[in-house]
Amino acid sequence: MISLGCAKNLVDAEIMLGSVLERGMEITSSAEDADVLVINTCAFIDSAKEESIDAILEAHQQRLHKRANQRLIVSGCMSQRFSEELRQQLPEVDAFIGLDQVRELGTVVERVLQKHRTSNAENSGVLNFVTPRPTYIPDYDTPRFRLTPPHSAYLKIAEGCNHPCSFCVIPQMRGRHRSRTPESVLTEIRALVAEGVREINFISQDTTYYGMDLWTERAGPRQPVDSARGLTLASLLREVEKIDGEFWIRLLYTHPAHWSDELIATIAECRHVARYIDIPLQHIDESMLRRMRRETSRAHIETLIAKLRSGIAGIALRTTFIIGFPGETETEFETLLDFIERTRFERLGIFKYSREEGSRAAKMPGQIPAKVKNERYRRAMTLQQKIAHEIAAAKIGTELKLLVDQPLVARTEADAPEVDTRVLLSQPGPVGEFIIREIQGARGYDLLA
């Protein structure tokens, strides 16, 4: 399997591989040895779609030269959204599956190998298992073949999204928000901790919305609960706190609209929750937030950041912003730069706006030229690089708790796997365990200990 895109896609890949193992098949890391190759695609932005298409075509070319009878299955967000179009454009593919079929890959592989054809795909000979409007969500006992290091895992607490952001088509691909039950999440956490996992990364499209769909009338209750309104991320974290063991819970993908004073207070009280918040803000200019349909305001964002920093000692904030959104003026961009300079986020990423087919923003006037986007991207990242280097230098001389990823590479609480910085060790540490080390220097974004 070749899995592209975000951590949410990675969990889908793990579930697909789990279903393959469940059917008695073997997984290989060598494409040449495989009877079936799966490309788990991303369709978040144009560059992701291009990467996915390239991976499919490259896999096809490789099998022509090395294993002509190999079968090719395409899964993931791009398959979910464009399977009908891709079925016509990519006859090289043997089957397309969507997000509702991740649990069934083992069965799909059997059908592909047996060359069964569905009635709606007889003309092209391509199987298409994709169903519209996904509803699937994993459970604690869903078979998974974890692709992360043994000491770190992603835990999908919810799937789908209800937000109307004008730049985004994720709700069209992944469906409406649907939360797992607290019992399901807690059971999985206990199992992971028992396996020796030291870092559990909570992921979903909107982590702070967790539980709300379990009691809102719009979504309809999915389990009988007496005090149903207590099903929130805060209540879940309070239950996590009761679990024995030494581990971090890391909160990724928290939408600013759903934060509460209760959640901030809960995080401050919970030793298991890492002092790290990933909170994609996308912009700060008031008119930009309205055009992006972010369901929040500048005043709300600034108040929330102040509450997070005053309410949770040692918190590190990570965010992302979009530059070059349709109609973004130089003044609005300068407003964003000023906000970045004053707020001094510990971790920050910049996306150049991508015009997504089917989104509201794709039809907006005032599309920004690539040259302007590139120039604004450079200015924003140059500013953040300066801030990040200053924040790193301020850590020199302090002692920090680190999680060791490799003998000479570790991470702090402020560093999510893959996306943030590292700590380079002068002496080897025990992989998969926590250590305390003194920070002795900084090299670019990374710390030296």
Short mmCIF file of N, CA, C and O in Angstrom, two decimals, residues 321-370:
data_model
loop_
_atom_site.label_atom_id
_atom_site.label_comp_id
_atom_site.label_asym_id
_atom_site.label_seq_id
_atom_site.Cartn_x
_atom_site.Cartn_y
_atom_site.Cartn_z
N PHE A 321 -2.46 29.06 8.20
CA PHE A 321 -3.15 30.16 7.53
C PHE A 321 -3.16 29.93 6.03
O PHE A 321 -2.26 29.27 5.49
N ILE A 322 -4.18 30.47 5.38
CA ILE A 322 -4.28 30.42 3.92
C ILE A 322 -3.97 31.81 3.38
O ILE A 322 -4.60 32.79 3.79
N ILE A 323 -3.03 31.89 2.47
CA ILE A 323 -2.75 33.18 1.81
C ILE A 323 -3.18 33.08 0.35
O ILE A 323 -3.22 32.00 -0.23
N GLY A 324 -3.53 34.21 -0.22
CA GLY A 324 -3.94 34.23 -1.62
C GLY A 324 -5.36 33.77 -1.86
O GLY A 324 -5.73 33.41 -2.98
N PHE A 325 -6.20 33.79 -0.80
CA PHE A 325 -7.61 33.48 -0.98
C PHE A 325 -8.25 34.52 -1.90
O PHE A 325 -7.82 35.69 -1.91
N PRO A 326 -9.25 34.14 -2.70
CA PRO A 326 -9.85 35.10 -3.65
C PRO A 326 -10.20 36.44 -3.01
O PRO A 326 -10.86 36.49 -1.97
N GLY A 327 -9.73 37.51 -3.64
CA GLY A 327 -10.04 38.85 -3.16
C GLY A 327 -9.14 39.36 -2.06
O GLY A 327 -9.29 40.51 -1.63
N GLU A 328 -8.19 38.55 -1.58
CA GLU A 328 -7.31 39.01 -0.51
C GLU A 328 -6.48 40.20 -0.99
O GLU A 328 -5.69 40.10 -1.93
N THR A 329 -6.67 41.34 -0.33
CA THR A 329 -5.92 42.54 -0.70
C THR A 329 -4.59 42.56 0.03
O THR A 329 -4.36 41.81 0.98
N GLU A 330 -3.72 43.46 -0.42
CA GLU A 330 -2.43 43.63 0.25
C GLU A 330 -2.64 44.07 1.69
O GLU A 330 -1.93 43.63 2.61
N THR A 331 -3.65 44.90 1.91
CA THR A 331 -3.94 45.36 3.28
C THR A 331 -4.39 44.21 4.17
O THR A 331 -3.96 44.09 5.33
N GLU A 332 -5.24 43.34 3.62
CA GLU A 332 -5.70 42.19 4.41
C GLU A 332 -4.55 41.23 4.71
O GLU A 332 -4.47 40.66 5.81
N PHE A 333 -3.66 41.06 3.74
CA PHE A 333 -2.48 40.22 3.98
C PHE A 333 -1.57 40.85 5.04
O PHE A 333 -1.05 40.15 5.92
N GLU A 334 -1.39 42.16 4.98
CA GLU A 334 -0.57 42.84 5.98
C GLU A 334 -1.19 42.69 7.37
O GLU A 334 -0.47 42.58 8.38
N THR A 335 -2.51 42.69 7.45
CA THR A 335 -3.19 42.47 8.73
C THR A 335 -2.82 41.10 9.29
O THR A 335 -2.58 40.94 10.50
N LEU A 336 -2.77 40.10 8.41
CA LEU A 336 -2.37 38.76 8.84
C LEU A 336 -0.92 38.74 9.31
O LEU A 336 -0.61 38.15 10.37
N LEU A 337 -0.02 39.38 8.56
CA LEU A 337 1.39 39.44 8.98
C LEU A 337 1.54 40.09 10.34
O LEU A 337 2.30 39.61 11.20
N ASP A 338 0.83 41.17 10.56
CA ASP A 338 0.89 41.86 11.84
C ASP A 338 0.41 40.95 12.97
O ASP A 338 1.01 40.92 14.06
N PHE A 339 -0.64 40.21 12.72
CA PHE A 339 -1.18 39.28 13.72
C PHE A 339 -0.16 38.19 14.04
O PHE A 339 0.06 37.84 15.21
N ILE A 340 0.48 37.63 13.01
CA ILE A 340 1.50 36.60 13.22
C ILE A 340 2.65 37.14 14.06
O ILE A 340 3.13 36.49 14.99
N GLU A 341 3.08 38.36 13.74
CA GLU A 341 4.22 38.94 14.46
C GLU A 341 3.89 39.20 15.92
O GLU A 341 4.71 38.97 16.81
N ARG A 342 2.66 39.66 16.19
CA ARG A 342 2.28 39.96 17.57
C ARG A 342 1.95 38.71 18.38
O ARG A 342 2.24 38.64 19.57
N THR A 343 1.36 37.72 17.74
CA THR A 343 0.90 36.54 18.48
C THR A 343 2.03 35.55 18.74
O THR A 343 2.03 34.87 19.76
N ARG A 344 2.98 35.45 17.83
CA ARG A 344 4.15 34.60 18.00
C ARG A 344 3.76 33.14 18.29
O ARG A 344 4.00 32.61 19.38
N PHE A 345 3.17 32.51 17.29
CA PHE A 345 2.81 31.10 17.42
C PHE A 345 4.07 30.24 17.49
O PHE A 345 5.03 30.47 16.76
N GLU A 346 4.03 29.26 18.38
CA GLU A 346 5.17 28.36 18.52
C GLU A 346 5.38 27.53 17.25
O GLU A 346 6.52 27.20 16.89
N ARG A 347 4.29 27.17 16.59
CA ARG A 347 4.37 26.38 15.36
C ARG A 347 3.36 26.98 14.38
O ARG A 347 2.23 27.28 14.75
N LEU A 348 3.76 27.12 13.12
CA LEU A 348 2.87 27.76 12.15
C LEU A 348 3.19 27.26 10.75
O LEU A 348 4.35 27.11 10.37
N GLY A 349 2.13 26.99 9.99
CA GLY A 349 2.28 26.61 8.59
C GLY A 349 1.44 27.51 7.70
O GLY A 349 0.44 28.08 8.15
N ILE A 350 1.85 27.64 6.46
CA ILE A 350 1.13 28.48 5.49
C ILE A 350 0.73 27.64 4.29
O ILE A 350 1.54 26.89 3.75
N PHE A 351 -0.53 27.74 3.89
CA PHE A 351 -1.00 27.13 2.65
C PHE A 351 -1.25 28.24 1.62
O PHE A 351 -1.85 29.25 1.94
N LYS A 352 -0.78 28.00 0.40
CA LYS A 352 -1.19 28.87 -0.70
C LYS A 352 -2.56 28.39 -1.17
O LYS A 352 -2.76 27.19 -1.41
N TYR A 353 -3.51 29.31 -1.26
CA TYR A 353 -4.88 28.95 -1.62
C TYR A 353 -4.92 28.09 -2.88
O TYR A 353 -4.28 28.39 -3.89
N SER A 354 -5.69 27.01 -2.80
CA SER A 354 -5.89 26.10 -3.93
C SER A 354 -7.36 26.14 -4.34
O SER A 354 -8.24 25.95 -3.51
N ARG A 355 -7.60 26.40 -5.60
CA ARG A 355 -8.96 26.55 -6.12
C ARG A 355 -9.59 25.18 -6.32
O ARG A 355 -9.32 24.48 -7.30
N GLU A 356 -10.45 24.80 -5.37
CA GLU A 356 -11.02 23.46 -5.38
C GLU A 356 -12.36 23.41 -6.11
O GLU A 356 -13.30 24.11 -5.74
N GLU A 357 -12.43 22.57 -7.11
CA GLU A 357 -13.67 22.38 -7.87
C GLU A 357 -14.80 21.97 -6.92
O GLU A 357 -14.65 21.08 -6.09
N GLY A 358 -15.94 22.65 -7.03
CA GLY A 358 -17.07 22.33 -6.19
C GLY A 358 -17.17 23.16 -4.93
O GLY A 358 -18.18 23.09 -4.22
N SER A 359 -16.15 23.96 -4.64
CA SER A 359 -16.19 24.82 -3.46
C SER A 359 -16.77 26.19 -3.82
O SER A 359 -16.73 26.60 -4.98
N ARG A 360 -17.32 26.89 -2.83
CA ARG A 360 -17.85 28.23 -3.07
C ARG A 360 -16.76 29.18 -3.55
O ARG A 360 -16.98 30.01 -4.44
N ALA A 361 -15.58 29.06 -2.96
CA ALA A 361 -14.50 30.00 -3.27
C ALA A 361 -14.02 29.86 -4.71
O ALA A 361 -13.49 30.81 -5.28
N ALA A 362 -14.18 28.67 -5.28
CA ALA A 362 -13.72 28.46 -6.65
C ALA A 362 -14.45 29.36 -7.64
O ALA A 362 -13.91 29.70 -8.70
N LYS A 363 -15.67 29.77 -7.28
CA LYS A 363 -16.48 30.61 -8.16
C LYS A 363 -16.35 32.10 -7.84
O LYS A 363 -16.96 32.94 -8.51
N MET A 364 -15.59 32.41 -6.79
CA MET A 364 -15.48 33.82 -6.37
C MET A 364 -14.65 34.64 -7.35
O MET A 364 -13.68 34.12 -7.93
N PRO A 365 -14.98 35.91 -7.52
CA PRO A 365 -14.13 36.79 -8.33
C PRO A 365 -12.85 37.12 -7.56
O PRO A 365 -12.75 36.86 -6.36
N GLY A 366 -11.90 37.70 -8.26
CA GLY A 366 -10.68 38.15 -7.59
C GLY A 366 -9.71 37.03 -7.27
O GLY A 366 -8.99 37.09 -6.26
N GLN A 367 -9.64 35.99 -8.13
CA GLN A 367 -8.66 34.92 -7.92
C GLN A 367 -7.24 35.50 -8.01
O GLN A 367 -6.94 36.28 -8.91
N ILE A 368 -6.41 35.13 -7.07
CA ILE A 368 -5.08 35.73 -6.93
C ILE A 368 -4.08 35.00 -7.83
O ILE A 368 -4.02 33.76 -7.80
N PRO A 369 -3.25 35.72 -8.59
CA PRO A 369 -2.24 35.08 -9.45
C PRO A 369 -1.22 34.30 -8.61
O PRO A 369 -0.92 34.67 -7.47
N ALA A 370 -0.69 33.24 -9.19
CA ALA A 370 0.29 32.39 -8.50
C ALA A 370 1.51 33.20 -8.05
O ALA A 370 2.06 32.95 -6.97
#
